[in-house]
């Protein structure tokens, strides 16, 4: 079986690592990174080069392609692969709109009575500015389109809200993603995320996680793509999980059926839990990052078989089994991340950081002149596995203590 993984981050490294554990010998990754290069054959095709990926899949007789980045899904990579008779795991361009358009997702939730915060949508900045002058604070302003996890602002004053509206809609700090925006009710609770895999007819549970979005300890600083995660979420009890399934996942599956949307792939539900009730902050149409780096190492089941069943719309023959142990994942980032990350720094100590029950997943790295250097804002994701969160976090931070690169930044409170 030949498998192609599309992407270059720690999420893709975690997927490749699991595929290797499950006995897949021929793994390719486009474009990959320095860590993935030790497990798979990296090919220099960008994740947004759909035609190049199709040609490669045909030439190498790829049995299954697994898509990591949301931008690839929004470009319609799944539609294009399907048209060429290639098996690919992920939703179509239309189905992936649950992530690529917050307008689309909110309308689906409104029409099918899925719990969510109150919201208003705008495609005119003057109307948006008039509206934010009338609401109470704090509030949340979101770009409609994809913004690499950074298109969300929590605003505390009218003046701050006006500045954010202008930045998104007039200055286009997020490009076309901000030409339409949502202004949402601020929910005061605890965030968690819940994951399932759908085959277009039903789903299997993948598990839960809790992400740490803010840059600094104690949830201070700007929002990022994620500075760490734990799995399972310590906030999702069996009773709350049942609520998520009954009030969110099942109604969403019914919505897809009623709207004639065949959804195959991961459904990532970003939740805010308020007074033990789940509300949807967002849906994502792919594996999370860094949640995947916390969830994947806990999976016991054969992942390739489950993904093939999903991609081909086959009935799932088993549930996804996971270890009883929990995981804590800590992200090491570059100096000045997320605004202007400094790159090109040599990473030392990676070999010494390899420990029992610890996984080192590369995000923004590449090999250059015999060294591994930083290439992005988030550089590494280190995951520890343990009987409880404290033992898992001790293992993760123990490995981090061996890794050195100039300007390295990471939170010290993941898993506390």
XYZ file of N, CA, C and O in Angstrom, residues 208-330:
492
model
N -11.228 13.420 22.156
C -11.288 14.829 22.539
C -9.900 15.361 22.865
O -8.958 14.597 23.080
N -9.794 16.673 22.903
C -8.534 17.337 23.241
C -8.855 18.720 23.777
O -9.978 19.207 23.642
N -7.868 19.332 24.395
C -8.001 20.734 24.805
C -6.771 21.478 24.310
O -5.644 21.073 24.575
N -7.012 22.533 23.577
C -5.959 23.316 22.938
C -5.629 24.538 23.787
O -6.477 25.064 24.501
N -4.382 24.994 23.710
C -3.934 26.203 24.403
C -3.573 27.235 23.329
O -2.493 27.180 22.745
N -4.495 28.150 23.066
C -4.356 29.064 21.937
C -3.420 30.243 22.206
O -2.719 30.698 21.298
N -3.418 30.751 23.410
C -2.660 31.980 23.683
C -1.159 31.697 23.733
O -0.711 30.600 24.092
N -0.387 32.703 23.419
C 1.059 32.552 23.293
C 1.732 32.266 24.627
O 2.657 31.447 24.702
N 1.278 32.917 25.692
C 2.009 32.883 26.966
C 1.245 32.151 28.067
O 0.044 31.888 27.951
N 1.980 31.841 29.139
C 1.388 31.157 30.284
C 0.155 31.893 30.804
O 0.022 33.116 30.640
N -0.734 31.124 31.445
C -1.955 31.673 32.042
C -2.859 32.296 30.983
O -3.630 33.211 31.253
N -2.767 31.792 29.746
C -3.594 32.260 28.635
C -3.476 33.756 28.405
O -4.468 34.455 28.143
N -2.237 34.253 28.455
C -1.950 35.655 28.158
C -1.347 35.764 26.751
O -0.858 34.798 26.192
N -1.368 36.979 26.223
C -0.741 37.220 24.927
C -1.690 36.966 23.773
O -2.863 36.636 23.952
N -1.189 37.103 22.547
C -2.037 36.987 21.357
C -2.446 35.545 21.070
O -1.819 34.596 21.536
N -3.508 35.404 20.284
C -3.897 34.090 19.791
C -2.842 33.563 18.826
O -2.209 34.337 18.095
N -2.671 32.258 18.827
C -1.726 31.610 17.914
C -2.427 30.450 17.227
O -3.611 30.196 17.457
N -1.683 29.719 16.434
C -2.209 28.489 15.847
C -2.349 27.383 16.867
O -2.934 26.340 16.582
N -1.812 27.592 18.074
C -1.872 26.593 19.145
C -0.502 26.359 19.744
O 0.453 26.045 19.035
N -0.390 26.523 21.067
C 0.896 26.366 21.757
C 0.984 25.064 22.542
O 1.969 24.819 23.242
N -0.019 24.218 22.418
C 0.005 22.938 23.095
C -1.390 22.356 23.189
O -2.386 23.013 22.847
N -1.474 21.117 23.630
C -2.774 20.471 23.782
C -2.653 19.261 24.692
O -1.550 18.752 24.921
N -3.799 18.841 25.216
C -3.856 17.611 25.992
C -4.973 16.745 25.421
O -5.918 17.245 24.803
N -4.853 15.434 25.604
C -5.897 14.510 25.164
C -5.942 13.322 26.113
O -4.891 12.787 26.479
N -7.141 12.906 26.544
C -8.421 13.531 26.241
C -8.577 14.844 26.997
O -7.806 15.119 27.917
N -9.574 15.637 26.620
C -9.842 16.868 27.362
C -10.284 16.516 28.774
O -11.126 15.638 28.966
N -9.728 17.208 29.740
C -10.114 16.980 31.134
C -11.491 17.555 31.442
O -12.021 17.351 32.535
N -12.064 18.261 30.486
C -13.361 18.919 30.708
C -14.534 18.147 30.099
O -15.684 18.483 30.353
N -14.256 17.125 29.287
C -15.330 16.394 28.627
C -15.557 15.065 29.340
O -14.825 14.092 29.136
N -16.559 15.035 30.189
C -16.951 13.830 30.906
C -17.796 12.944 29.985
O -18.267 13.398 28.926
N -18.029 11.675 30.348
C -18.920 10.836 29.535
C -20.300 11.458 29.333
O -20.870 11.369 28.244
N -20.829 12.105 30.375
C -22.147 12.735 30.251
C -22.107 13.903 29.272
O -23.028 14.093 28.462
N -21.039 14.689 29.325
C -20.911 15.814 28.401
C -20.659 15.312 26.980
O -21.178 15.887 26.005
N -19.888 14.247 26.828
C -19.669 13.671 25.503
C -20.998 13.267 24.873
O -21.222 13.488 23.679
N -21.888 12.690 25.668
C -23.208 12.311 25.139
C -23.967 13.536 24.655
O -24.645 13.494 23.611
N -23.858 14.646 25.380
C -24.506 15.885 24.939
C -23.931 16.364 23.610
O -24.670 16.830 22.735
N -22.611 16.270 23.467
C -21.967 16.693 22.222
C -22.485 15.854 21.053
O -22.796 16.385 19.972
N -22.573 14.545 21.262
C -23.069 13.662 20.200
C -24.529 13.968 19.884
O -24.914 14.131 18.713
N -25.360 14.069 20.929
C -26.806 14.220 20.734
C -27.195 15.603 20.211
O -28.109 15.725 19.384
N -26.511 16.644 20.695
C -26.925 18.004 20.365
C -26.152 18.623 19.200
O -26.596 19.620 18.624
N -24.972 18.029 18.877
C -24.129 18.658 17.850
C -23.812 17.703 16.698
O -24.138 17.989 15.543
N -23.178 16.577 16.997
C -22.709 15.696 15.916
C -23.880 15.089 15.151
O -23.921 15.142 13.911
N -24.836 14.491 15.846
C -25.977 13.886 15.146
C -26.780 14.917 14.349
O -27.121 14.661 13.179
N -27.089 16.105 14.913
C -27.778 17.112 14.093
C -26.953 17.584 12.900
O -27.515 17.876 11.834
N -25.623 17.654 13.051
C -24.786 18.045 11.920
C -24.835 16.995 10.815
O -24.928 17.332 9.629
N -24.783 15.726 11.204
C -24.877 14.657 10.202
C -26.226 14.713 9.490
O -26.313 14.495 8.275
N -27.282 15.012 10.240
C -28.604 15.152 9.626
C -28.640 16.357 8.692
O -29.250 16.297 7.609
N -27.970 17.443 9.087
C -27.904 18.623 8.222
C -27.231 18.292 6.894
O -27.704 18.703 5.828
N -26.126 17.559 6.967
C -25.443 17.157 5.731
C -26.387 16.358 4.837
O -26.450 16.573 3.619
N -27.125 15.432 5.435
C -28.053 14.604 4.656
C -29.126 15.457 4.008
O -29.412 15.315 2.806
N -29.711 16.376 4.791
C -30.789 17.220 4.273
C -30.295 18.187 3.200
O -31.042 18.547 2.280
N -29.030 18.615 3.318
C -28.454 19.556 2.349
C -27.747 18.858 1.194
O -27.091 19.508 0.371
N -27.860 17.517 1.148
C -27.232 16.699 0.085
C -25.723 16.879 0.039
O -25.106 16.948 -1.032
N -25.112 16.983 1.224
C -23.661 17.084 1.340
C -23.125 15.738 1.835
O -23.521 15.269 2.901
N -22.275 15.118 1.046
C -21.648 13.854 1.452
C -20.311 14.199 2.097
O -19.355 14.562 1.409
N -20.265 14.111 3.406
C -19.062 14.519 4.150
C -18.242 13.295 4.528
O -18.671 12.458 5.308
N -17.024 13.222 3.953
C -16.080 12.152 4.279
C -14.808 12.799 4.825
O -14.179 13.595 4.129
N -14.434 12.442 6.040
C -13.234 13.025 6.623
C -13.421 13.303 8.093
O -14.381 12.841 8.728
N -12.479 14.074 8.641
C -12.530 14.450 10.054
C -13.490 15.618 10.242
O -13.512 16.557 9.444
N -14.279 15.554 11.288
C -15.061 16.709 11.734
C -14.505 17.117 13.092
O -14.576 16.357 14.057
N -13.920 18.299 13.115
C -13.324 18.862 14.337
C -14.315 19.893 14.865
O -14.629 20.865 14.192
N -14.817 19.644 16.076
C -15.774 20.569 16.678
C -15.092 21.327 17.798
O -14.709 20.745 18.820
N -14.903 22.634 17.605
C -14.351 23.489 18.643
C -15.470 23.932 19.562
O -16.444 24.557 19.119
N -15.360 23.598 20.847
C -16.445 23.794 21.794
C -16.113 24.835 22.853
O -14.953 24.977 23.240
N -17.134 25.520 23.323
C -17.065 26.268 24.572
C -18.087 25.631 25.506
O -19.269 25.520 25.160
N -17.602 25.213 26.661
C -18.471 24.553 27.628
C -18.871 25.570 28.688
O -18.017 26.094 29.411
N -20.161 25.865 28.749
C -20.695 26.860 29.672
C -21.745 26.183 30.546
O -22.747 25.665 30.037
N -21.506 26.167 31.866
C -22.442 25.521 32.804
C -22.774 24.103 32.360
O -23.942 23.680 32.359
N -21.730 23.388 31.940
C -21.832 21.986 31.539
C -22.674 21.773 30.282
O -23.190 20.682 30.043
N -22.806 22.818 29.475
C -23.502 22.710 28.196
C -22.534 23.077 27.072
O -21.807 24.071 27.178
N -22.493 22.272 25.982
C -21.562 22.551 24.886
C -22.153 23.491 23.834
O -23.305 23.332 23.424
N -21.347 24.460 23.405
C -21.699 25.364 22.313
C -20.581 25.306 21.274
O -19.408 25.202 21.637
N -20.945 25.405 20.000
C -19.954 25.311 18.929
C -19.341 26.672 18.645
O -20.039 27.608 18.233
N -18.036 26.792 18.855
C -17.312 27.993 18.449
C -16.962 27.936 16.969
O -17.005 28.944 16.265
N -16.590 26.737 16.510
C -16.219 26.572 15.099
C -16.189 25.091 14.754
O -16.048 24.233 15.624
N -16.338 24.806 13.474
C -16.054 23.486 12.929
C -14.808 23.591 12.068
O -14.615 24.583 11.348
N -13.955 22.582 12.124
C -12.853 22.461 11.182
C -13.025 21.164 10.396
O -13.603 20.197 10.902
N -12.499 21.167 9.184
C -12.736 20.056 8.265
C -11.531 19.140 8.130
O -11.392 18.445 7.127
N -10.701 19.103 9.177
C -9.458 18.317 9.080
C -8.937 18.026 10.483
O -9.479 18.493 11.475
N -7.861 17.245 10.540
C -7.202 17.004 11.812
C -6.723 18.336 12.395
O -6.262 19.213 11.660
N -6.808 18.489 13.708
C -6.353 19.724 14.350
C -4.845 19.762 14.486
O -4.155 18.765 14.337
N -4.338 20.946 14.753
C -2.905 21.136 14.976
C -2.763 22.210 16.066
O -3.103 23.361 15.827
N -2.372 21.850 17.292
C -1.600 20.666 17.699
C -2.404 19.515 18.308
O -1.804 18.589 18.872
N -3.734 19.517 18.213
C -4.506 18.436 18.833
C -4.133 17.061 18.288
O -4.103 16.074 19.044
N -3.850 16.989 16.989
C -3.486 15.703 16.388
C -2.255 15.107 17.044
O -2.157 13.887 17.239
N -1.293 15.958 17.406
C -0.062 15.478 18.026
C -0.313 14.913 19.425
O 0.510 14.175 19.962
N -1.460 15.277 20.015
C -1.842 14.707 21.306
C -2.739 13.480 21.139
O -2.647 12.524 21.908
N -3.598 13.493 20.123
C -4.562 12.405 19.930
C -3.934 11.177 19.279
O -4.112 10.042 19.735
N -3.186 11.377 18.195
C -2.666 10.249 17.406
C -1.824 9.276 18.235
O -1.993 8.050 18.106
N -0.906 9.737 19.100
C -0.089 8.774 19.851
C -0.894 7.878 20.793
O -0.372 6.863 21.273
N -2.150 8.236 21.052
C -2.987 7.425 21.937
C -3.803 6.381 21.179
O -4.442 5.520 21.790
N -3.805 6.430 19.856
C -4.636 5.516 19.063
C -3.988 4.144 18.968
O -2.823 4.010 18.577
N -4.769 3.117 19.308
C -4.309 1.736 19.187
C -4.749 1.138 17.852
O -4.023 0.353 17.240
N -5.927 1.498 17.388
C -6.512 0.907 16.177
C -5.667 1.171 14.938
O -4.813 2.066 14.914
N -5.951 0.386 13.895
C -5.282 0.530 12.604
C -5.832 1.771 11.898
O -6.962 1.772 11.412
N -5.049 2.833 11.867
C -5.525 4.089 11.297
C -5.721 4.021 9.781
O -6.744 4.506 9.275
N -4.791 3.435 9.003
C -4.982 3.421 7.545
C -6.302 2.778 7.127
O -6.981 3.278 6.228
N -6.678 1.683 7.781
C -7.925 1.005 7.417
C -9.136 1.881 7.649
O -10.067 1.919 6.830
N -9.139 2.618 8.746
C -10.259 3.509 9.073
C -10.348 4.644 8.054
O -11.434 5.018 7.596
N -9.202 5.202 7.673
C -9.193 6.312 6.714
C -9.624 5.856 5.328
O -10.311 6.595 4.611
N -9.235 4.642 4.939
C -9.677 4.100 3.647
C -11.186 3.900 3.647
O -11.876 4.234 2.676
N -11.726 3.337 4.749
C -13.177 3.146 4.847
C -13.905 4.483 4.717
O -14.941 4.569 4.048
N -13.370 5.521 5.366
C -13.977 6.835 5.267
C -13.937 7.353 3.839
O -14.956 7.801 3.294
N -12.764 7.287 3.220
C -12.586 7.832 1.868
C -13.466 7.126 0.845
O -13.966 7.747 -0.091
N -13.668 5.822 1.033
C -14.447 5.040 0.070
C -15.914 4.935 0.453
O -16.703 4.302 -0.257
N -16.289 5.558 1.583
C -17.682 5.513 1.999
C -18.132 4.151 2.469
O -19.332 3.826 2.424
N -17.199 3.338 2.936
C -17.536 1.997 3.422
C -18.031 2.045 4.862
O -17.692 2.962 5.615
N -18.791 1.046 5.244
C -19.257 0.951 6.624
C -18.079 0.693 7.551
O -17.251 -0.187 7.282
N -17.979 1.451 8.618
C -16.901 1.230 9.589
C -17.126 -0.112 10.290
O -18.221 -0.381 10.792
N -16.094 -0.926 10.310
C -16.215 -2.256 10.898
C -15.808 -2.290 12.364
O -16.022 -3.293 13.044
N -15.195 -1.200 12.855
C -14.797 -1.162 14.256
C -14.756 0.277 14.751
O -14.697 1.224 13.965
N -14.809 0.415 16.071
C -14.628 1.718 16.682
C -13.133 1.997 16.796
O -12.300 1.101 16.606
N -12.777 3.242 17.081
C -11.369 3.596 17.251
C -11.000 3.391 18.712
O -11.573 4.008 19.607
N -10.055 2.508 18.942
C -9.617 2.200 20.303
C -8.394 3.056 20.650
O -7.506 3.249 19.822
N -8.370 3.557 21.889
C -7.262 4.390 22.333
C -6.688 3.859 23.640
O -7.342 3.117 24.375
N -5.459 4.257 23.924
C -4.815 3.890 25.174
C -5.524 4.559 26.348
O -6.118 5.625 26.208
N -5.422 3.938 27.512
C -5.971 4.555 28.717
C -5.124 5.749 29.154
O -5.621 6.660 29.802
N -3.841 5.736 28.805
C -2.961 6.838 29.178
C -3.396 8.131 28.510
O -4.052 8.121 27.468
N -2.999 9.247 29.116
C -3.300 10.566 28.566
C -2.040 11.148 27.940
O -0.930 10.632 28.128
N -2.203 12.234 27.198
C -1.057 12.855 26.536
C -1.044 14.357 26.783
O -2.086 14.989 26.958
N 0.167 14.901 26.788
C 0.381 16.342 26.885
C 1.361 16.733 25.791
O 2.461 16.188 25.711
N 0.941 17.662 24.933
C 1.773 18.128 23.821
C 2.146 19.594 24.039
O 1.271 20.428 24.294
N 3.436 19.902 23.932
C 3.941 21.265 24.114
C 4.617 21.719 22.824
O 5.453 21.007 22.267
